[in-house]
Coordinates of C-alpha atoms in Angstrom, one line a residue:
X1 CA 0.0 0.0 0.0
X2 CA 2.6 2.1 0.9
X3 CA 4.9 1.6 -2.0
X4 CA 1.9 2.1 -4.3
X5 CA 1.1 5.5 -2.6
X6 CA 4.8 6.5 -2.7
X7 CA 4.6 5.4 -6.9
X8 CA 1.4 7.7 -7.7
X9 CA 1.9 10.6 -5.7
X10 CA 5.7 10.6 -7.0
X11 CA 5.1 10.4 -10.8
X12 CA 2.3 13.1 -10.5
X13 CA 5.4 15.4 -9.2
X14 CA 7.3 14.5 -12.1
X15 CA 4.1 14.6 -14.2
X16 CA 3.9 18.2 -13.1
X17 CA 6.9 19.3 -13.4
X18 CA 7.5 18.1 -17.0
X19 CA 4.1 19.8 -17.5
X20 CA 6.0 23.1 -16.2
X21 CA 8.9 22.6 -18.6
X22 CA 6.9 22.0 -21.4
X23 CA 4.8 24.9 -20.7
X24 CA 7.5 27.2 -20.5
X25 CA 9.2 25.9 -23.5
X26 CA 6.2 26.6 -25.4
X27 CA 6.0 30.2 -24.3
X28 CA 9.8 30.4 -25.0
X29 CA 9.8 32.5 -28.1
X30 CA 6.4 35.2 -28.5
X31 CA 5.6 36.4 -32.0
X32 CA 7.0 39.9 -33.2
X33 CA 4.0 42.4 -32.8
X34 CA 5.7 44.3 -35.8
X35 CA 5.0 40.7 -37.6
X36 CA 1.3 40.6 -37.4
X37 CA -2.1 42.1 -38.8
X38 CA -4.3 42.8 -36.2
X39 CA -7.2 43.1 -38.6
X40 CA -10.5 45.0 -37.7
X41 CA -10.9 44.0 -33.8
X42 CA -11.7 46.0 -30.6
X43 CA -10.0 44.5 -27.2
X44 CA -13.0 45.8 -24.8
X45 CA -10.8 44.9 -21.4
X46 CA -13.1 45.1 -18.2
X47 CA -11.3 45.6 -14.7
X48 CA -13.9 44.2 -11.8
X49 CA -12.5 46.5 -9.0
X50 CA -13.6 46.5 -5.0
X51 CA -10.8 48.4 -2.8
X52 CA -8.6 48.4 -5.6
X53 CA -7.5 51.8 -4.6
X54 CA -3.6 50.9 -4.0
X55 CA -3.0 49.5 -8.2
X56 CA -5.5 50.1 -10.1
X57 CA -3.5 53.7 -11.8
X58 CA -0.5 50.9 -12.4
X59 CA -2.5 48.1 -13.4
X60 CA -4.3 50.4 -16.1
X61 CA -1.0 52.1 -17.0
X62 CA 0.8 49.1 -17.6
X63 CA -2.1 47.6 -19.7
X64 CA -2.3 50.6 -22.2
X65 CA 1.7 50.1 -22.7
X66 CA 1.4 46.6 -23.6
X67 CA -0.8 47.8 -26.5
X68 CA 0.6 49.8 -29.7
X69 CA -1.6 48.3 -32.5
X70 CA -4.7 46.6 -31.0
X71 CA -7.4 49.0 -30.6
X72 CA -8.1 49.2 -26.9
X73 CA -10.9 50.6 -24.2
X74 CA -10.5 49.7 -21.0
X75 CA -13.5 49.5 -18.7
X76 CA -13.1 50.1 -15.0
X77 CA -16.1 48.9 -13.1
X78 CA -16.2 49.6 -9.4
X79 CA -19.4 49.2 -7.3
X80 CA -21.6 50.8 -4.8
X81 CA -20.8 48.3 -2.6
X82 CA -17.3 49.5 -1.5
X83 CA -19.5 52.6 -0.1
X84 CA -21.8 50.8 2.0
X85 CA -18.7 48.5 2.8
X86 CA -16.8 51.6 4.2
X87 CA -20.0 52.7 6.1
X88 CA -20.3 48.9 7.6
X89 CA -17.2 48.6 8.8
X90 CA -16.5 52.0 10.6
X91 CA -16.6 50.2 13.7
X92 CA -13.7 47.6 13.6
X93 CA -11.7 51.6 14.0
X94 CA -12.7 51.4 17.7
X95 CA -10.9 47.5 17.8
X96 CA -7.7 49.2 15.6
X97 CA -7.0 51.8 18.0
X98 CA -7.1 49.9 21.1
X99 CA -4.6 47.1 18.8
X100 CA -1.4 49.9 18.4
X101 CA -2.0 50.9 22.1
X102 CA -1.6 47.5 23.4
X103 CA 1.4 47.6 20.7
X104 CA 0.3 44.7 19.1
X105 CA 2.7 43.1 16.5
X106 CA 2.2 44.8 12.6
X107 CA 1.7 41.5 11.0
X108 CA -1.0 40.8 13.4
X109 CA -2.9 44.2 13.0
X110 CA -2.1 43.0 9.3
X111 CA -3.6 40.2 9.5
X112 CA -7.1 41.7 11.3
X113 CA -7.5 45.2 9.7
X114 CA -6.4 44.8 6.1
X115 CA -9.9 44.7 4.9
X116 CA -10.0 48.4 6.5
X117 CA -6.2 49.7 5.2
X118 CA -3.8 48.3 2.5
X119 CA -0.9 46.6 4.5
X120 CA 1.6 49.3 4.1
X121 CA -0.7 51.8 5.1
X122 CA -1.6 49.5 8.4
X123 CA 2.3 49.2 9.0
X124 CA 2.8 53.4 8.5
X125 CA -0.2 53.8 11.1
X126 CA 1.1 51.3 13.9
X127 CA 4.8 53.2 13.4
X128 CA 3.1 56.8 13.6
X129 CA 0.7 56.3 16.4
X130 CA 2.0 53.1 18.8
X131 CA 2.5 55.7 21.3
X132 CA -0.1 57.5 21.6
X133 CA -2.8 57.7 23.7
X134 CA -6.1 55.5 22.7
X135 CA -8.4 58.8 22.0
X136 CA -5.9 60.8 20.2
X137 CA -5.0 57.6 18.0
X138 CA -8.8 56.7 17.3
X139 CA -9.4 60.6 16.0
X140 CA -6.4 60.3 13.7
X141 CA -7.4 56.8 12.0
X142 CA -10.7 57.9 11.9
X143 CA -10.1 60.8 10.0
X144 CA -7.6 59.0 7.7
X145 CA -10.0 56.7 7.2
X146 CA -13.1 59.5 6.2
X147 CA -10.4 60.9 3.7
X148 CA -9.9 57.9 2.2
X149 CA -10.8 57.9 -1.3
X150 CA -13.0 54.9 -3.1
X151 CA -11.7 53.1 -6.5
X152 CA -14.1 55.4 -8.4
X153 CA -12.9 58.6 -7.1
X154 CA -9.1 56.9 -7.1
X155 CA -9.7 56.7 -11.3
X156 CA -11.8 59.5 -11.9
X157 CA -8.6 61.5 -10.8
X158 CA -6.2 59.3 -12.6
X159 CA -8.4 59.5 -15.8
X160 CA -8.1 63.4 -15.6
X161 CA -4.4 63.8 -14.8
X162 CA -3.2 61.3 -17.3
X163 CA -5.6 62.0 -19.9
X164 CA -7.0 58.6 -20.8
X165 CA -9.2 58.9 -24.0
X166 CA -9.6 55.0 -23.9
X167 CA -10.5 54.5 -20.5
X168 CA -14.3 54.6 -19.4
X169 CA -15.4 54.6 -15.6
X170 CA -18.4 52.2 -14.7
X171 CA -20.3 52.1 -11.4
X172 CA -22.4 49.3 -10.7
X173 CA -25.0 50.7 -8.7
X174 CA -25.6 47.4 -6.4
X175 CA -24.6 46.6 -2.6
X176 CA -24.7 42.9 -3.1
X177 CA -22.7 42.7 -6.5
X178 CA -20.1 40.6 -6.8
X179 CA -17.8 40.2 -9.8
X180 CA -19.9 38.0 -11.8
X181 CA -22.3 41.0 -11.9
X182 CA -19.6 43.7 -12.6
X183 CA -18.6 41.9 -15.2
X184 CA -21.6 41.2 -16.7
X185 CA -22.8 45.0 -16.3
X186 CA -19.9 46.3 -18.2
X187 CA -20.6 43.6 -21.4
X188 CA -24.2 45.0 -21.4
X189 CA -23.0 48.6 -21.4
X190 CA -20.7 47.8 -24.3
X191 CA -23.6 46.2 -25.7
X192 CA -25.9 48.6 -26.1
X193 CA -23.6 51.7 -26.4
X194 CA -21.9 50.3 -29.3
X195 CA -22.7 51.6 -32.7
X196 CA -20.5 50.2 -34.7
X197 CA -20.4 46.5 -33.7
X198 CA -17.5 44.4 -34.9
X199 CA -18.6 40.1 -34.8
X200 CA -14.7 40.1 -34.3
X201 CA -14.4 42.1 -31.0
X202 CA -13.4 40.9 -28.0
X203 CA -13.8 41.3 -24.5
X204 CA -11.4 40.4 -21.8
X205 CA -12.1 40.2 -17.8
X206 CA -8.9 41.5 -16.2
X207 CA -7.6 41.6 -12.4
X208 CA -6.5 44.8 -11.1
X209 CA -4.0 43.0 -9.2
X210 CA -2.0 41.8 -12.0
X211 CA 0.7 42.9 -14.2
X212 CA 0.6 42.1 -17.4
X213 CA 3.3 40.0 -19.7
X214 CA 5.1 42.2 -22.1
X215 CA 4.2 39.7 -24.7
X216 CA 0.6 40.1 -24.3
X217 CA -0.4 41.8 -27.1
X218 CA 1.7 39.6 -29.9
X219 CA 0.1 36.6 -28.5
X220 CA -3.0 37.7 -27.9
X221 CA -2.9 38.7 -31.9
X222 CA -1.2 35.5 -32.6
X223 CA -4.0 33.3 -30.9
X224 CA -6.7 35.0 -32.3
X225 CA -5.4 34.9 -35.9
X226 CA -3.8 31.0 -36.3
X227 CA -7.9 30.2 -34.7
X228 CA -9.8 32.3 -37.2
X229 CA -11.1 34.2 -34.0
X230 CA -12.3 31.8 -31.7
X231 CA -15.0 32.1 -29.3
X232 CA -13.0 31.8 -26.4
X233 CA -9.4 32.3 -24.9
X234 CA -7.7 32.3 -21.9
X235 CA -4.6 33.9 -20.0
X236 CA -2.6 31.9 -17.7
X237 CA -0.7 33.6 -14.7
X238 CA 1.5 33.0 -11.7
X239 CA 1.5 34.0 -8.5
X240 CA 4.9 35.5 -8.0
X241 CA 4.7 39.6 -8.2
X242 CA 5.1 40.6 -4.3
X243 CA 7.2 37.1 -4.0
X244 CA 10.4 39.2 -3.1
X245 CA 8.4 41.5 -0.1
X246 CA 7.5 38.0 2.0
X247 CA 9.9 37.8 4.9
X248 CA 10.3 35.6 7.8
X249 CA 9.0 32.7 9.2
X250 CA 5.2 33.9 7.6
X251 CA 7.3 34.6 4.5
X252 CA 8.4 31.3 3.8
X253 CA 5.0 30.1 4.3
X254 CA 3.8 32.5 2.1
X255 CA 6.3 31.7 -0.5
X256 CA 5.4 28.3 -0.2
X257 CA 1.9 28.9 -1.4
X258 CA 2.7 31.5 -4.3
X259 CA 5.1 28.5 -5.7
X260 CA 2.3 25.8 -5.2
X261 CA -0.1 27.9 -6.9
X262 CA 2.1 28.5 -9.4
X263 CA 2.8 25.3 -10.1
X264 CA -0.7 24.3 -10.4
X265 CA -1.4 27.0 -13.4
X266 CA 1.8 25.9 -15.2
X267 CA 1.8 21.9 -14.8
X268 CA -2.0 22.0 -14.6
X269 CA -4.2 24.3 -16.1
X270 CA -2.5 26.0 -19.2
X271 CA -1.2 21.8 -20.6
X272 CA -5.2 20.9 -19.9
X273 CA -6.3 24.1 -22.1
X274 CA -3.5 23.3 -24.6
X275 CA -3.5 20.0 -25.1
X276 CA -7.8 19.9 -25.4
X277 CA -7.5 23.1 -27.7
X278 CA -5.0 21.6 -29.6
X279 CA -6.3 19.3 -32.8
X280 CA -9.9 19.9 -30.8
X281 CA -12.2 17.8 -34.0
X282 CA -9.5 15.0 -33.0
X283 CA -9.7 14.5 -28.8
X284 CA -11.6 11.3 -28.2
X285 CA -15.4 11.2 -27.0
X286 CA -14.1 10.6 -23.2
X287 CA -11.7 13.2 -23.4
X288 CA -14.2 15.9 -24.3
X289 CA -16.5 14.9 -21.8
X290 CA -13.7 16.2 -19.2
X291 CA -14.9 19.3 -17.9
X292 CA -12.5 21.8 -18.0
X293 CA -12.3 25.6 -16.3
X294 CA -11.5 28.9 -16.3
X295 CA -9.6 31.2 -14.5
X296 CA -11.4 34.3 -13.1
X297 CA -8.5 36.4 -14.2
X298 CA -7.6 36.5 -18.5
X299 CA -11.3 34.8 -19.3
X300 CA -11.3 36.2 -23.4
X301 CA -14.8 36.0 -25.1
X302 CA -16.0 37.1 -28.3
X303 CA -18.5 40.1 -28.0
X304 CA -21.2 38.3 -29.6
X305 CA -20.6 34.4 -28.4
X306 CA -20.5 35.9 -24.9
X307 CA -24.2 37.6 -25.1
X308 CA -24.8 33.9 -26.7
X309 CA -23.4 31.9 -23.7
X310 CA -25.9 33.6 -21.3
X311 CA -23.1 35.7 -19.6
X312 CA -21.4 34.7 -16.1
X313 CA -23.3 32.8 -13.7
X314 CA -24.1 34.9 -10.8
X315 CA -25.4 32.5 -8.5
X316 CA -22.6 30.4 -7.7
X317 CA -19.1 31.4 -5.8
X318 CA -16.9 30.4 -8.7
X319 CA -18.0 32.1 -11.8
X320 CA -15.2 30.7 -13.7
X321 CA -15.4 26.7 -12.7
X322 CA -19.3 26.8 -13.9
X323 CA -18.4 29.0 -16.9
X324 CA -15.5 26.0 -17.3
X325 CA -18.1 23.2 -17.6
X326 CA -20.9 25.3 -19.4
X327 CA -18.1 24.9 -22.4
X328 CA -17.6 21.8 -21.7
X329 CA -20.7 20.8 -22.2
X330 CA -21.1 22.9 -25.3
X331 CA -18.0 21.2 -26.6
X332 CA -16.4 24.9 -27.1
X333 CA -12.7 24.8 -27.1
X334 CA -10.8 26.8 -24.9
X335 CA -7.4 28.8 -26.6
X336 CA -5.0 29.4 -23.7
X337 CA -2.9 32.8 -25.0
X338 CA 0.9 32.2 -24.6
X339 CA 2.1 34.7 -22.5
X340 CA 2.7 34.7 -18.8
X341 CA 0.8 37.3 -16.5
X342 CA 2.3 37.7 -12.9
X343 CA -0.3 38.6 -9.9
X344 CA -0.5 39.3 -6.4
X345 CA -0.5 36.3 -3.8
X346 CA -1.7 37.3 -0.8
X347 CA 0.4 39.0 1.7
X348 CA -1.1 37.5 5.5
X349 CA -1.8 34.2 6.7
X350 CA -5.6 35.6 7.4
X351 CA -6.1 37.1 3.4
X352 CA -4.5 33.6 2.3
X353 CA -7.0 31.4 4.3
X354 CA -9.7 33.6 3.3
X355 CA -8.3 33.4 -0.7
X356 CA -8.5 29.6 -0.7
X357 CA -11.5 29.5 1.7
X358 CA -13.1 31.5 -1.4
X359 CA -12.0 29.4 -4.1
X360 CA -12.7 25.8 -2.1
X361 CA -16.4 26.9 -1.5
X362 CA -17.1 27.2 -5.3
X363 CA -16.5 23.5 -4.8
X364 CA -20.0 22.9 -2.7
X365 CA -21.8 24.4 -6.4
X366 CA -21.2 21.7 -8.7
X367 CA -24.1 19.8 -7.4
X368 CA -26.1 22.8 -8.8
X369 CA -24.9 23.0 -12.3
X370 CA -27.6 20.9 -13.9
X371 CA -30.3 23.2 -12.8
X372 CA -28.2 26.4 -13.7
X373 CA -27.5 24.6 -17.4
X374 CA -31.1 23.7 -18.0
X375 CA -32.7 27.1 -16.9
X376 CA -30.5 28.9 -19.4
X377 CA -29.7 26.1 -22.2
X378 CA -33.0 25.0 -22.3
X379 CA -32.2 24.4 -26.2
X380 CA -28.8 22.2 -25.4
X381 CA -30.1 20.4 -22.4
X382 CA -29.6 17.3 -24.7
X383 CA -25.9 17.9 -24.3
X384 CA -25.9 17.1 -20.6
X385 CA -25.9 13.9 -21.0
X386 CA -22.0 14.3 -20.0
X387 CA -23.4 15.7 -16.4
X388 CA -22.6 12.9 -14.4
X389 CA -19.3 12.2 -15.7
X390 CA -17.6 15.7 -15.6
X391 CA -19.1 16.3 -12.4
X392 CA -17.1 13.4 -10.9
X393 CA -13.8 14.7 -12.1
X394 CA -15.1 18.2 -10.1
X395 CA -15.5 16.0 -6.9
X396 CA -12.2 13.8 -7.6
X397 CA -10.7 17.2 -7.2
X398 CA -12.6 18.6 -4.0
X399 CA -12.1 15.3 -2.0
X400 CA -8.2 15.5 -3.5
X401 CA -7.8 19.2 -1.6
X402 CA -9.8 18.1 1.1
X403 CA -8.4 15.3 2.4
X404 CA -4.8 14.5 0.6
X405 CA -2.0 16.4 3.0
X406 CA -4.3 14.5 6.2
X407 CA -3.6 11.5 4.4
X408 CA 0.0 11.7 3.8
X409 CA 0.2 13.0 7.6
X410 CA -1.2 10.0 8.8
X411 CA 0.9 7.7 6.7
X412 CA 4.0 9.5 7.9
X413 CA 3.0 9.0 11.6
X414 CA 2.3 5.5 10.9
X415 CA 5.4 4.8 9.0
X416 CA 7.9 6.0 12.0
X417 CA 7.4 2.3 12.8
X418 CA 9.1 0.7 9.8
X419 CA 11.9 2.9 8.2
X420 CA 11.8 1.8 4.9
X421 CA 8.2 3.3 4.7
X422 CA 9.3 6.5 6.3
X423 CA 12.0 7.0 4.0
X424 CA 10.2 6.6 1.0
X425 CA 7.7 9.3 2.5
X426 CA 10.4 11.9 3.3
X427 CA 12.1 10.9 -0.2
X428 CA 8.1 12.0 -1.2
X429 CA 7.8 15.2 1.1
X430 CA 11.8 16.2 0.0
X431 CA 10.7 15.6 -3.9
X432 CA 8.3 17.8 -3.5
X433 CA 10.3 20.5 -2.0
X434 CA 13.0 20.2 -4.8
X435 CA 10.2 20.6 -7.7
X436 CA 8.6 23.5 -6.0
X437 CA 12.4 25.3 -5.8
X438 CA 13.4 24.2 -9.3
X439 CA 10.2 26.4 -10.5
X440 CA 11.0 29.5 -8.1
X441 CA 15.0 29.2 -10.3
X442 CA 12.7 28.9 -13.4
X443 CA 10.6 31.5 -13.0
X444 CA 13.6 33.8 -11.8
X445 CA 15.1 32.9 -14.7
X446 CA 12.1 34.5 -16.8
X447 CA 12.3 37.8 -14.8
X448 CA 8.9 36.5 -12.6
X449 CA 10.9 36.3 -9.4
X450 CA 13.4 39.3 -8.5
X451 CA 16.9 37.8 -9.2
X452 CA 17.8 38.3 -5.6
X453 CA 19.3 36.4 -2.7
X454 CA 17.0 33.8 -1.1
X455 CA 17.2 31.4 1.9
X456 CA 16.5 28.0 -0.3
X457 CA 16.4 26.0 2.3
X458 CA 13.8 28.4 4.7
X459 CA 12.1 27.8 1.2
X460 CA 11.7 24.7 1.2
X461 CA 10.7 24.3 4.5
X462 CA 7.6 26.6 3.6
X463 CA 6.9 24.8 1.1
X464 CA 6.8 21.4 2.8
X465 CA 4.7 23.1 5.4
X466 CA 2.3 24.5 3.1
X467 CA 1.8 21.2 1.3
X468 CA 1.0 19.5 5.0
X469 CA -1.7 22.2 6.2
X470 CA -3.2 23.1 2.3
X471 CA -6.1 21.7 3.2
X472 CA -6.9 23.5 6.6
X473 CA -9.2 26.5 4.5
X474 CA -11.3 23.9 3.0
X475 CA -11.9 22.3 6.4
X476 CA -12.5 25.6 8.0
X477 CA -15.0 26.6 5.2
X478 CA -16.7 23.8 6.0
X479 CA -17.2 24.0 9.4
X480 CA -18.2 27.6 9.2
X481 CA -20.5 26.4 6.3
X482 CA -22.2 23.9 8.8
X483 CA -22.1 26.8 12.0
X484 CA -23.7 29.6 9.6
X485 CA -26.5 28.0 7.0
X486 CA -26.2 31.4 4.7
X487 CA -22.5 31.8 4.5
X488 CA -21.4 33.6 1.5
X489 CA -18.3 34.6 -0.6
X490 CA -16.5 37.8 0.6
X491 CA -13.6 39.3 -1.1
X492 CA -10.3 38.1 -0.1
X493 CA -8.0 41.3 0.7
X494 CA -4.5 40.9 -0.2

């Protein structure tokens, strides 16, 4: 039992990681923007934004450099509910104050308050005002806090001093929205303000907290010309950009999880998108009826095929995983664009859990896919006949999360009776480790990790660690799932 275990576990690694090496092999050489004809197309490019304050001026600013020849609007939609947000959570001040009086440590006001204050700003406020006295430190962060200014106000001044033509400000005027909706509100906007409509535009859903790959636009291009404008495509990222700020012990956890993470979008999901999209007329019966997923972040639709899907689902948790197996189902192909984006991971233990907590309970949905499927595919419900079969590769990945590190935790503990067991488990746990590293050289290789000096072996560690408590966000979802019958998606603060 135990050697079997030790065999599958070990050529998934090495599965993975030859997944990572082909995928960056592929993405070696981008075409020559100079090289290609964009043709008549619009890039619509729709930023989702709640307390995006901090990055959204950079994130916009470094899009409209990565495009010289595409024609390009970008579409920042913020919300109403980052007012009544502000309004609801004037009171956790009160809890802050009393925190830098009792000179709490920063990372764990950090890990409280950053849904109040961007970390830096939390980390400025402890230095300023640790030694003052409780009233006089309340009136400050209270009035810091009044001044503070809301995305839409953020970009409304950006717009003006940098003279965007080709950015327009939405606000979606809606307390419960959620990114789904956002998103959904800008395409409709587009819609029906467009006079000139293009059946080759496009229409790409973009994270604020992400940088974009300088090869962007050639690929982009590239992609949409060799497939004669597909319906959809997809950008893949990794989770590296604040990679060099983590220090300490909490560092090395966090590092941990930014080089899982990015290993899962590298070894997993851009050779599943390739490899399906790839010779699509040719992939076998059973391999279609694989349901594959998006990524919240780079989803690329077709103006027209995206009013034809029925938009993003904005009943479920994970948009993306349901829009995934709505394609799936269709039997649309998904193009993965060949370039590398780079995003935030989070920067506290607490926004991490939360993150994963988030993305796990997207998981609990899949149950209600058939009823979302027939009430807006009422003319493919035919096509479901793949339901039962995609939705067990859904579960064979929730129970995988859920309960694979306590299961290799429990094997370890049982195999410190026999040491040949126990070896082969550390030889496991210390693969592992070695893979994850290898990527963090390759990515710093590709300019994705500052070149600078890291503690491999602190690294490691974190990573090891990380792979043994991975599942503790799931189990904690759970239980808060079973505690709290309405418990709903929140956003997870960086």
């Amino acid at each position: 039992m135990f050697l079997v275990l030790f065999l599958v576990i070990f050529f998934r690694y090495v599965r993975i990681n030859y997944n990572i090496l082909w995928t960056l092999n592929k993405l070696k050489t981008p075409a020559l923007v100079e090289e290609l004809d964009t043709g008549l197309f619009t890039l619509n490019i729709c930023i989702p934004c709640l307390r995006e304050q901090s990055i959204i001026e950079k994130t916009i600013s470094e899009l409209l450099s990565c495009f010289k020849i595409v024609n390009v609007r970008i579409y920042v939609v913020t919300t109403s509910k980052e007012n009544s947000e502000k309004t609801e959570n004037y009171h956790y001040l009160e809890e802050l104050a009393w925190s830098i009086c009792k000179r709490e440590k920063s990372f764990s006001i950090c890990e409280k308050y950053n849904h109040l204050f961007d970390r830096e700003e939390l980390i400025w406020i402890c230095e300023k005002y640790q030694s003052e006295e409780f009233k006089d430190v309340l009136a400050s962060i209270q009035a810091i806090y009044s001044d503070k200014k809301t995305t839409y106000e953020t970009v409304v001044e950006s717009i003006k001093i940098n003279n965007w033509k080709n950015v327009i400000l939405l606000e979606e005027k809606n307390d419960t929205s959620c990114m789904a909706s956002q998103v959904n509100y800008c395409w409709k906007t587009i819609n029906n303000e467009s006079s000139e409509k293009s059946p080759n535009d496009y229409f790409m859903v973009y994270n604020a907290d992400c940088k974009p790959s300088t090869d962007l636009e050639a690929s982009l291009v590239k992609e949409i010309k060799a497939n004669e404008y597909p319906d959809v495509l997809q950008l893949i990222r990794v989770y590296t950009l604040n990679y060099s700020q983590y220090s300490g012990i909490i560092g090395h956890y966090l590092k941990g999880s930014a080089l899982y993470q990015s290993r899962w979008s590298l070894g997993c999901e851009y050779p599943m998108l390739k490899r399906t999209s790839d010779n699509w007329k040719k992939q076998s019966f059973m391999f279609k009826l694989r349901s594959r997923y998006m990524i919240g972040h780079g989803m690329t639709f077709r103006m027209d095929f995206y009013g034809q899907m029925g938009k993003l689902n904005e009943k479920t948790n994970l948009e993306d995983l349901y829009t995934g197996y709505l394609l799936s189902c269709l039997k649309i192909p998904i193009i993965p664009i060949l370039a590398i984006e780079n995003t935030l991971n989070p920067s506290t233990i607490y926004s991490l859990f939360n993150q994963k907590m988030t993305w796990f309970s997207g998981m609990f949905d899949v149950f209600n896919y058939k009823n979302y499927y027939k009430k807006n595919h009422k003319e493919n419900y035919y096509r479901l006949r793949s339901y039962y079969f995609t939705i067990c590769f859904l579960i064979r990945d929730t129970f995988s999360w859920l309960f694979g590190p306590s299961i290799l935790i429990i094997c370890l503990l049982l195999s410190f009776t026999k040491l040949p067991y126990f070896l082969l488990l550390s030889t496991l746990i210390t693969a592992n480790a070695c893979f994850c590293l290898l990527l963090q050289y390759q990515l710093m290789e590709r300019n994705l990790i500052n070149k600078k000096k890291y503690n491999w072996l602190f690294t490691a560690i974190g990573v090891v660690f990380y792979s043994f408590t991975r599942n503790l966000p799931a189990l904690t979802f759970i239980l808060k799932k079973i505690k709290i019958k309405n418990y709903k998606k929140y956003k997870t603060d960086r």
